[in-house]
Amino acid sequence: MSRLHVVSGKGGTGKTTVAAALALALAEEGRRSLLVEVEGRQGIAQLFETEALPYEERKIAVAPGGGEVFALAIDAERALLDYLQMFYKLGGAGRALKKLGAIDFATTIAPGLRDVLLTGKACEAVRRKRKDGRPVYDHVVMDAPPTGRITRFLNVNDEVAGLARIGPIHNQAQAVMRVLKSPETAVHLVTLLEEMPVQETVDGVAELRAAGLPVGGIFINMVRPEILDEEALARAGGTERAAVAGALSRAGVGGARRGGRAERLVGPLLEQAGEHVERVRLESAQRKEIAGLGLPSRELELLSGGADLAGLYRLAKDIRKQGIPEAAA
Amino acid sequence: MTLDAAPRLDVDRLLDDPGTRIIVCCGAGGVGKTTTAAALGVRAAERGRKTVVLTIDPARRLAQSMGIASLDNVPRRVEGILAGGRPDGDEPDGDRSAGDGSAGEAPDGEGPDGDRTDEDGTGRGGSAGGRDRDRRPGGELHAMMLDMKRTFDEIVVAHADAERARAILENPFYQSLSAGFAGTQEYMAMEKLGQLRARDEWDLIIVDTPPSRSALDFLDAPKRLGSFLDGKFIRVLMAPAKVGGRAGMKFLNAGMSVMTGTLSKLMGGQLLRDVQTFVAAMDTMFGGFRTRADATYRLLQAPGTAFLVVAAPERDALREAAYFVERLAAEDMPLAGLVLNRVHGSGAAGLSAERALGAAETLESENLENARIVDQGDGETASRAAESLGDGAPAGDSPAAGGGPDEAAPREDEDESAGNRPDSSGNGQDGPHGQDGPARRATADRLAAGLLRLHAERMQVLGREQHNRDRFTALHPEVPVAEVSALPGDVHDLAGLRAIGERLAADGSTPGAA
């Protein structure tokens, strides 16, 4: 069973929302999940309508059935100092390093190290145990960098292990890679049924697979129902046009006059329906493309009220109903 | 009304102004930044400017749409740029002002108005031929894609002697750094911009910004480099590694040796040596780095530079846009305006989502009654439509219609007041089509209900978009906005980019566009 769920996706596909809903879904039946943010955007706080998250794990939501969702916004600099403290008992030296600008260097100038820290912290949360030996968190969900960067981001420890061929950094990097490449991890990609995000998803899956990272499932987000099909549109715009105008009129939106507002309403409405049909057609092509990946996919409805707290719980319920995708063994 | 409070961004004036030398497109990921940059490039070139577009990480299709599937680190000329036959060049604003007025009245207008939809709805295909008057000869478009590693290598080769360059290029630390850890992209994008500007071969450079953690990373990159180079840390790195108590250690003060000892312990001696070799080899170049980073930063503040913040009318994208606007102001960087992509419109904006939904429900409930009377033989299409209507209209969805959007959306028809509501009155009377059979009427009802549900969905989107946009405008009323109406599909070719360019330059307030 996957315990670390990494959620990526092209910008604008709603990966933060999906990650949050997934964390809620995973927290069912008294379980505890940790939702981790690595890009310093405070998107989680906004989603859960709380103040900005500190670098500290805190409970932000209770899932139906009594489970809990904790959240953590990882700050690379604090994570580095943590590490120095945890592994090397370097409290004072850490401060001195900071004064020198070494911490700055590590977290910004040498940005690869930043990714090491972010992935390292998430893996630490996965491995952390309570006194009785059970894990502190049943699941960790990471709101990860976008698809274009995800493979490099997750693989950074491989690169570091190659650079630092011995020593603590080497060992740490290898330990992180062992978690990331194990079936304990599942990398999910969020997409919309649009050409560019789907293309990016297909490319992303290929990259992840080539790097030996475990791909979980595809979340197709913001799916809208098909309301009218092509044939219906043709009828509404053809033989039934006058009758449709009559119906609009009877429903009270066009006035009762013949040739009145209802007639004039039909044109714009048909045009919108035409766009709808066109969109549905493009979407079905994209669905095929996704199906070709041979991965479990989950469809999540468009939240008509925007991604607010209520919508988040609805998505979580939906994910639970459809099942949480796992990485193929 | 409220939305028109924001001034319109005149894209053509910006592109035509010979004083505009650099346009930087920035914004959150997924808002169409790269597409906007490419569309601006096409438009600028066709309006007579010699333009180069620097893209960072274009989607494959977008690169192909410029005919340069093999985009690389060198600007390549884009074929198929149209130059106008008439070099006289009309005033960019003159002949469009008439159109502005008519489009501008849409939000508060009478509601459905047949001909308004015509000009926008079909815009996807028919744009290529018609706008010859906008074109001017003499323009060219070049495009390139940033290759981080190669850019970095070029800098090394250009600024170090051959032996030192080789030492750097072969250093493992350098190899990973330049191969693209996140962040290197930002430095190199700025570096490349500086190079392009220095070559002075182009009238106009349009830059796309990297899909960063934060849209602001590229602004910070040069500064960060500077502060690092000023820092003490680099001197520590330059000190020899503590390897088995060499004689050299004696000359280091105690603090330094603790530091290098710590670093060695952390990184492993071999990595530290790699880093040190790298830093030593780069040492002479660092000065040059900083000088150029500072120069690029100043270039971004110069009057010839214009920042365009790109966003979609979504909450997060606009929040980031607002943040960006504030940040640019704080850095004294010249903001030209906001490009709002994928804005939806409706030709029937006078009919609110609530009323459309109510009317759809009336028709559907009427239909249920009719279904009991009429046998099932009235056509699969309608029944399929009715089926999906059932799915599309769970009770839980309706409150949303009355929730968020309602302060922004409703533009009610004034002659359809509450007295004319669709309750029971509509059912009794036959209306104009009373002579039709009940089956036919049921079909029409279902079709009409489907149309109304689609319209309600559209109006909800509109309401949400407008709410987000109003929020931005309230925070930054001074920022000019150009709106680009949503296209049904993606851009595949130059004609598609041209169409976007036209939408960019057309009057922004076009709620009638779809």
XYZ file of N, CA and C in Angstrom, chain B residues 155-348:
582
model
N 28.932 30.667 -21.415
C 29.491 31.699 -20.548
C 30.884 31.294 -20.075
N 30.989 30.039 -19.683
C 32.272 29.550 -19.191
C 33.331 29.680 -20.283
N 32.990 29.216 -21.455
C 33.961 29.235 -22.553
C 34.324 30.667 -22.922
N 33.333 31.546 -22.880
C 33.594 32.917 -23.306
C 34.423 33.689 -22.288
N 34.356 33.279 -21.006
C 34.974 34.112 -19.992
C 36.143 33.473 -19.266
N 36.540 32.296 -19.670
C 37.700 31.685 -19.014
C 38.671 31.234 -20.102
N 39.948 31.171 -19.739
C 40.888 30.670 -20.740
C 40.654 29.175 -20.937
N 41.217 28.638 -21.998
C 40.846 27.299 -22.443
C 41.043 26.252 -21.347
N 42.142 26.357 -20.632
C 42.438 25.318 -19.648
C 41.465 25.379 -18.481
N 41.249 26.586 -18.016
C 40.329 26.773 -16.912
C 38.909 26.348 -17.328
N 38.535 26.706 -18.548
C 37.206 26.338 -19.044
C 37.034 24.829 -19.020
N 38.076 24.142 -19.452
C 37.973 22.685 -19.479
C 37.824 22.131 -18.057
N 38.593 22.709 -17.141
C 38.514 22.256 -15.748
C 37.100 22.433 -15.208
N 36.512 23.557 -15.551
C 35.150 23.805 -15.056
C 34.169 22.843 -15.709
N 34.254 22.734 -17.035
C 33.269 21.918 -17.740
C 33.343 20.456 -17.307
N 34.515 20.020 -16.878
C 34.642 18.616 -16.481
C 34.334 18.374 -15.006
N 34.160 19.451 -14.276
C 33.905 19.300 -12.846
C 32.507 18.716 -12.606
N 32.441 17.633 -11.808
C 31.127 16.980 -11.608
C 30.102 17.914 -10.965
N 30.563 18.759 -10.072
C 29.627 19.673 -9.424
C 29.035 20.629 -10.450
N 29.904 21.136 -11.303
C 29.430 22.023 -12.368
C 28.445 21.297 -13.262
N 28.771 20.054 -13.592
C 27.901 19.324 -14.520
C 26.484 19.189 -13.977
N 26.358 18.895 -12.695
C 24.977 18.816 -12.197
C 24.340 20.170 -12.061
N 25.113 21.135 -11.642
C 24.541 22.464 -11.463
C 23.991 22.983 -12.777
N 24.777 22.837 -13.835
C 24.372 23.420 -15.107
C 23.351 22.561 -15.824
N 23.283 21.268 -15.480
C 22.334 20.408 -16.177
C 20.915 20.693 -15.714
N 20.775 21.579 -14.781
C 19.429 22.024 -14.521
C 18.811 21.599 -13.229
N 19.505 21.844 -12.164
C 18.790 21.886 -10.911
C 17.835 23.060 -11.016
N 16.704 22.924 -10.341
C 15.745 24.027 -10.379
C 16.445 25.301 -9.938
N 16.162 26.395 -10.623
C 16.767 27.648 -10.217
C 17.819 28.133 -11.193
N 18.580 27.196 -11.747
C 19.584 27.593 -12.722
C 18.904 28.257 -13.916
N 17.701 27.741 -14.201
C 16.929 28.273 -15.316
C 16.748 29.795 -15.215
N 16.459 30.252 -14.021
C 16.204 31.677 -13.838
C 17.454 32.499 -14.149
N 18.604 32.037 -13.628
C 19.839 32.772 -13.925
C 20.090 32.811 -15.422
N 19.912 31.665 -16.015
C 20.279 31.568 -17.424
C 19.305 32.333 -18.310
N 18.037 32.380 -17.906
C 17.069 33.163 -18.676
C 17.474 34.634 -18.661
N 17.875 35.097 -17.506
C 18.273 36.499 -17.400
C 19.578 36.749 -18.154
N 20.471 35.770 -18.058
C 21.740 35.866 -18.771
C 21.485 35.963 -20.284
N 20.603 35.093 -20.754
C 20.313 35.059 -22.184
C 19.656 36.364 -22.617
N 18.770 36.852 -21.799
C 18.128 38.129 -22.119
C 19.184 39.217 -22.273
N 20.119 39.236 -21.332
C 21.197 40.216 -21.413
C 21.989 40.066 -22.702
N 22.274 38.831 -23.074
C 23.031 38.579 -24.316
C 22.272 39.070 -25.539
N 20.995 38.726 -25.596
C 20.195 39.115 -26.764
C 20.145 40.628 -26.897
N 19.989 41.275 -25.745
C 19.890 42.724 -25.763
C 21.215 43.324 -26.213
N 22.315 42.721 -25.751
C 23.628 43.256 -26.083
C 23.919 43.125 -27.572
N 23.363 42.085 -28.193
C 23.632 41.911 -29.623
C 22.952 42.981 -30.452
N 21.893 43.534 -29.912
C 21.221 44.658 -30.550
C 20.780 44.361 -31.982
N 20.425 43.129 -32.250
C 19.972 42.781 -33.596
C 18.471 42.895 -33.738
N 17.789 43.011 -32.619
C 16.326 43.005 -32.674
C 15.746 44.295 -32.106
N 14.636 44.720 -32.688
C 13.923 45.885 -32.151
C 13.265 45.532 -30.839
N 12.835 44.271 -30.782
C 11.967 43.905 -29.668
C 12.284 42.482 -29.220
N 12.504 42.330 -27.931
C 12.739 41.003 -27.360
C 11.563 40.671 -26.458
N 10.927 39.545 -26.733
C 9.816 39.125 -25.874
C 10.260 37.900 -25.090
N 10.194 37.997 -23.776
C 10.701 36.924 -22.924
C 9.555 36.276 -22.162
N 9.606 34.987 -22.188
C 8.720 34.182 -21.382
C 9.506 33.893 -20.100
N 8.849 33.729 -18.977
C 9.597 33.453 -17.753
C 9.430 31.992 -17.348
N 10.399 31.459 -16.630
C 10.384 30.023 -16.321
C 9.200 29.633 -15.440
N 8.786 28.390 -15.580
C 7.704 27.887 -14.725
C 8.250 27.600 -13.337
N 8.449 28.643 -12.579
C 9.166 28.529 -11.314
C 8.256 28.105 -10.188
N 8.871 27.824 -9.085
C 8.147 27.628 -7.851
C 7.253 28.824 -7.646
N 7.900 29.952 -7.758
C 7.158 31.187 -7.635
C 7.475 31.987 -8.876
N 6.481 32.692 -9.350
C 6.669 33.466 -10.567
C 7.741 34.524 -10.375
N 8.114 34.758 -9.139
C 9.032 35.854 -8.872
C 10.484 35.420 -8.849
N 10.704 34.132 -8.970
C 12.067 33.636 -8.832
C 13.054 34.313 -9.762
N 12.619 34.567 -10.977
C 13.599 35.098 -11.924
C 14.021 36.509 -11.553
N 13.154 37.211 -10.820
C 13.534 38.544 -10.369
C 14.589 38.464 -9.281
N 14.459 37.429 -8.475
C 15.358 37.305 -7.340
C 16.698 36.697 -7.711
N 16.708 35.953 -8.811
C 17.902 35.190 -9.141
C 19.166 36.050 -9.211
N 19.163 37.133 -9.983
C 20.397 37.906 -10.067
C 20.837 38.463 -8.718
N 19.869 38.884 -7.927
C 20.191 39.444 -6.616
C 20.802 38.403 -5.705
N 20.198 37.230 -5.749
C 20.669 36.150 -4.908
C 22.121 35.819 -5.227
N 22.390 35.797 -6.514
C 23.748 35.509 -6.945
C 24.681 36.571 -6.379
N 24.238 37.811 -6.464
C 25.052 38.915 -5.966
C 25.333 38.775 -4.485
N 24.300 38.447 -3.718
C 24.496 38.390 -2.272
C 25.398 37.213 -1.906
N 25.313 36.168 -2.686
C 26.206 35.041 -2.459
C 27.649 35.449 -2.713
N 27.846 36.176 -3.797
C 29.206 36.543 -4.172
C 29.811 37.533 -3.190
N 28.944 38.301 -2.559
C 29.435 39.227 -1.551
C 29.694 38.536 -0.227
N 29.165 37.357 -0.071
C 29.154 36.715 1.245
C 30.498 36.122 1.629
N 30.550 35.775 2.887
C 31.777 35.204 3.412
C 31.914 33.737 3.011
N 30.764 33.152 2.749
C 30.763 31.715 2.515
C 31.683 31.325 1.369
N 31.671 32.186 0.373
C 32.497 31.848 -0.787
C 33.975 31.798 -0.398
N 34.346 32.620 0.562
C 35.748 32.614 0.983
C 36.075 31.333 1.753
N 35.080 30.877 2.522
C 35.281 29.610 3.226
C 35.451 28.486 2.213
N 34.602 28.532 1.215
C 34.697 27.494 0.194
C 36.053 27.518 -0.492
N 36.575 28.721 -0.634
C 37.842 28.847 -1.333
C 39.006 28.336 -0.503
N 38.792 28.240 0.793
C 39.865 27.735 1.640
C 40.059 26.253 1.356
N 41.298 25.773 1.485
C 41.531 24.362 1.183
C 40.777 23.458 2.150
N 40.407 22.323 1.688
C 39.662 21.390 2.522
C 40.568 20.837 3.612
N 39.909 20.452 4.683
C 40.671 19.858 5.770
C 40.898 18.388 5.444
N 42.073 18.136 4.955
C 42.356 16.751 4.603
C 43.546 16.282 5.422
N 43.225 15.518 6.436
C 44.263 14.901 7.260
C 45.276 15.870 7.844
N 44.879 17.035 8.256
C 45.752 17.971 8.948
C 46.948 18.403 8.136
N 46.671 18.916 6.967
C 47.776 19.420 6.150
C 48.407 20.658 6.762
N 49.553 20.950 6.300
C 50.257 22.110 6.827
C 49.477 23.388 6.597
N 48.808 23.458 5.484
C 48.075 24.666 5.130
C 47.055 25.064 6.173
N 46.585 24.088 6.924
C 45.552 24.367 7.902
C 46.006 25.361 8.967
N 47.265 25.339 9.243
C 47.761 26.219 10.296
C 47.454 27.680 10.000
N 47.391 27.965 8.749
C 47.243 29.369 8.376
C 45.785 29.825 8.400
N 44.930 28.886 8.550
C 43.519 29.279 8.651
C 43.222 29.630 10.090
N 42.380 30.596 10.278
C 42.013 30.845 11.658
C 41.079 29.735 12.134
N 40.912 29.675 13.429
C 40.198 28.549 14.015
C 38.767 28.456 13.483
N 38.104 29.588 13.368
C 36.704 29.587 12.908
C 36.589 28.950 11.536
N 37.485 29.347 10.683
C 37.459 28.828 9.330
C 37.646 27.321 9.306
N 38.553 26.875 10.128
C 38.833 25.443 10.063
C 37.652 24.649 10.615
N 36.968 25.211 11.608
C 35.770 24.540 12.092
C 34.752 24.445 10.958
N 34.644 25.545 10.232
C 33.674 25.573 9.139
C 33.979 24.540 8.068
N 35.208 24.576 7.617
C 35.518 23.631 6.549
C 35.438 22.209 7.066
N 35.809 22.048 8.336
C 35.683 20.721 8.929
C 34.236 20.274 8.913
N 33.350 21.172 9.333
C 31.918 20.879 9.338
C 31.434 20.555 7.937
N 31.834 21.391 7.009
C 31.394 21.182 5.631
C 31.877 19.838 5.113
N 33.098 19.543 5.430
C 33.673 18.292 4.973
C 32.906 17.112 5.555
N 32.561 17.259 6.835
C 31.813 16.210 7.508
C 30.435 16.041 6.858
N 29.831 17.168 6.537
C 28.494 17.145 5.953
C 28.482 16.591 4.543
N 29.378 17.119 3.769
C 29.293 16.868 2.340
C 30.127 15.669 1.913
N 31.031 15.259 2.778
C 31.995 14.250 2.337
C 33.157 15.001 1.712
N 34.362 14.565 2.000
C 35.531 15.308 1.548
C 35.598 15.475 0.047
N 35.178 14.433 -0.667
C 35.325 14.478 -2.119
C 34.391 15.513 -2.748
N 33.157 15.595 -2.247
C 32.225 16.586 -2.794
C 32.720 17.992 -2.490
N 33.205 18.164 -1.249
C 33.704 19.486 -0.900
C 34.850 19.882 -1.825
N 35.712 18.907 -2.110
C 36.825 19.223 -3.034
C 36.299 19.589 -4.411
N 35.283 18.853 -4.863
C 34.687 19.192 -6.163
C 34.136 20.612 -6.153
N 33.433 20.930 -5.080
C 32.848 22.266 -4.987
C 33.950 23.306 -4.966
N 35.000 23.010 -4.196
C 36.096 23.974 -4.108
C 36.796 24.157 -5.441
N 37.027 23.064 -6.116
C 37.671 23.166 -7.431
C 36.811 24.015 -8.362
N 35.510 23.742 -8.265
C 34.574 24.481 -9.098
C 34.622 25.969 -8.774
N 34.536 26.275 -7.487
C 34.509 27.680 -7.094
C 35.827 28.361 -7.479
N 36.926 27.632 -7.273
C 38.217 28.222 -7.622
C 38.297 28.500 -9.121
N 37.830 27.547 -9.898
C 37.898 27.710 -11.342
C 36.972 28.827 -11.815
N 35.865 28.973 -11.125
C 34.909 29.992 -11.523
C 35.300 31.369 -10.984
N 36.242 31.357 -10.049
C 36.542 32.567 -9.311
C 36.680 33.799 -10.185
N 37.486 33.661 -11.205
C 37.714 34.835 -12.030
C 36.464 35.242 -12.784
N 35.593 34.284 -12.993
C 34.382 34.610 -13.743
C 33.312 35.243 -12.876
N 33.401 35.039 -11.578
C 32.301 35.480 -10.731
C 32.047 36.974 -10.834
N 33.163 37.718 -10.911
C 33.004 39.157 -11.059
C 32.143 39.472 -12.262
N 32.445 38.796 -13.353
C 31.692 39.009 -14.580
C 30.239 38.627 -14.417
N 30.010 37.544 -13.721
C 28.638 37.112 -13.455
C 27.844 38.216 -12.784
N 28.501 38.749 -11.732
C 27.759 39.726 -10.953
C 27.520 41.000 -11.744
N 28.537 41.409 -12.477
C 28.363 42.614 -13.265
C 27.193 42.442 -14.214
N 27.143 41.258 -14.851
C 26.055 41.049 -15.805
C 24.705 40.893 -15.117
N 24.724 40.227 -13.972
C 23.459 40.082 -13.242
C 22.914 41.453 -12.852
N 23.797 42.312 -12.375
C 23.372 43.666 -12.016
C 22.881 44.425 -13.239
N 23.614 44.249 -14.345
C 23.232 44.973 -15.566
C 21.860 44.512 -16.034
N 21.605 43.203 -15.955
C 20.313 42.692 -16.392
C 19.196 43.230 -15.500
N 19.495 43.291 -14.227
C 18.503 43.819 -13.287
C 18.158 45.273 -13.636
N 19.180 46.042 -13.931
C 18.932 47.440 -14.301
C 18.186 47.524 -15.624
N 18.513 46.598 -16.515
C 17.837 46.560 -17.815
C 16.334 46.357 -17.614
N 16.002 45.531 -16.640
C 14.593 45.255 -16.386
C 13.872 46.484 -15.838
N 14.647 47.390 -15.237
C 14.020 48.597 -14.702
C 13.980 49.729 -15.722
N 14.666 49.546 -16.828
C 14.824 50.634 -17.780
C 13.510 50.932 -18.493
N 13.380 52.136 -19.013
C 12.131 52.546 -19.653
C 11.761 51.696 -20.879
N 12.711 51.105 -21.543
C 12.392 50.302 -22.723
C 11.779 48.948 -22.397
N 11.714 48.626 -21.112
C 11.191 47.329 -20.708
C 9.736 47.453 -20.273
N 8.941 46.483 -20.660
C 7.546 46.462 -20.220
C 7.224 45.077 -19.686
N 6.689 45.029 -18.504
C 6.251 43.752 -17.946
C 4.774 43.554 -18.232
N 4.450 42.377 -18.691
C 3.043 42.006 -18.805
C 2.803 40.870 -17.816
N 1.885 41.079 -16.930
C 1.520 40.005 -16.012
C 0.393 39.215 -16.674
N 0.613 37.925 -16.822
C -0.377 37.086 -17.496
C -1.135 36.283 -16.441
N -2.437 36.191 -16.607
C -3.242 35.429 -15.647
C -4.463 34.870 -16.362
N -5.090 33.917 -15.731
C -6.406 33.471 -16.163
C -7.375 33.995 -15.103
N -8.644 34.126 -15.436
C -9.557 34.729 -14.449
C -9.922 33.756 -13.342
N -8.935 33.123 -12.768
C -9.158 32.199 -11.667
C -8.544 32.783 -10.411
N -9.047 32.313 -9.308
C -8.689 32.926 -8.045
C -7.181 32.906 -7.808
N -6.594 31.727 -7.920
C -5.173 31.608 -7.594
C -4.295 32.385 -8.556
N -4.623 32.268 -9.841
C -3.808 32.945 -10.850
C -3.871 34.456 -10.651
N -5.058 34.965 -10.319
C -5.170 36.408 -10.133
C -4.554 36.858 -8.809
N -4.595 35.977 -7.839
C -3.936 36.328 -6.589
C -2.443 36.477 -6.816
N -1.889 35.529 -7.586
C -0.466 35.612 -7.884
C -0.164 36.851 -8.727
N -1.090 37.161 -9.636
C -0.909 38.347 -10.477
C -0.865 39.606 -9.620
N -1.756 39.672 -8.654
C -1.787 40.852 -7.785
C -0.476 40.978 -7.016
N -0.006 39.843 -6.526
C 1.241 39.819 -5.801
C 2.379 40.315 -6.691
N 2.338 39.866 -7.936
C 3.376 40.238 -8.885
C 3.372 41.739 -9.163
N 2.172 42.271 -9.319
C 2.045 43.708 -9.573
C 2.676 44.496 -8.434
N 2.413 44.051 -7.211
C 2.969 44.752 -6.047
C 4.493 44.635 -6.017
N 4.942 43.453 -6.359
C 6.375 43.217 -6.318
C 7.111 44.053 -7.372
N 6.536 44.123 -8.570
C 7.162 44.911 -9.623
C 7.253 46.369 -9.213
N 6.195 46.852 -8.592
C 6.199 48.242 -8.140
C 7.318 48.442 -7.122
N 7.454 47.474 -6.209
C 8.477 47.604 -5.173
C 9.878 47.599 -5.772
N 10.037 46.944 -6.903
C 11.358 46.845 -7.531
C 11.568 47.914 -8.596
N 10.625 48.819 -8.711
C 10.706 49.846 -9.760
C 10.776 49.251 -11.149
N 10.054 48.171 -11.362
C 10.036 47.576 -12.690
C 8.763 48.034 -13.394
N 8.897 48.427 -14.655
C 7.761 49.032 -15.354
C 6.698 48.024 -15.803
N 5.537 48.129 -15.209
C 4.417 47.244 -15.537
C 3.577 47.878 -16.639
N 3.361 47.121 -17.723
C 2.512 47.647 -18.801
C 1.056 47.286 -18.560
N 0.817 46.123 -18.016
C -0.571 45.755 -17.755
C -0.750 44.278 -17.511
N -2.019 43.914 -17.403
C -2.405 42.534 -17.123
C -3.034 41.937 -18.375
N -2.569 40.757 -18.769
C -3.223 40.018 -19.846
C -4.058 38.918 -19.198
N -5.351 38.990 -19.426
C -6.251 38.028 -18.811
C -6.693 37.052 -19.890
N -6.173 35.835 -19.788
C -6.457 34.829 -20.810
C -7.723 34.055 -20.503
N -8.269 33.438 -21.528
C -9.369 32.484 -21.355
C -10.566 33.068 -20.616
N -10.953 34.245 -21.022
C -12.128 34.863 -20.428
C -13.354 34.378 -21.187
N -14.383 33.990 -20.457
C -15.604 33.524 -21.102
C -16.594 34.663 -21.246
N -17.436 34.512 -22.249
C -18.490 35.482 -22.460
C -19.762 34.755 -22.819
N -20.810 35.515 -22.988
C -22.059 34.911 -23.438
C -22.815 35.909 -24.276
N -23.398 35.413 -25.350
C -24.230 36.268 -26.186
C -25.586 36.535 -25.546
N -25.854 35.836 -24.467
C -27.147 36.009 -23.812
C -26.927 36.357 -22.354
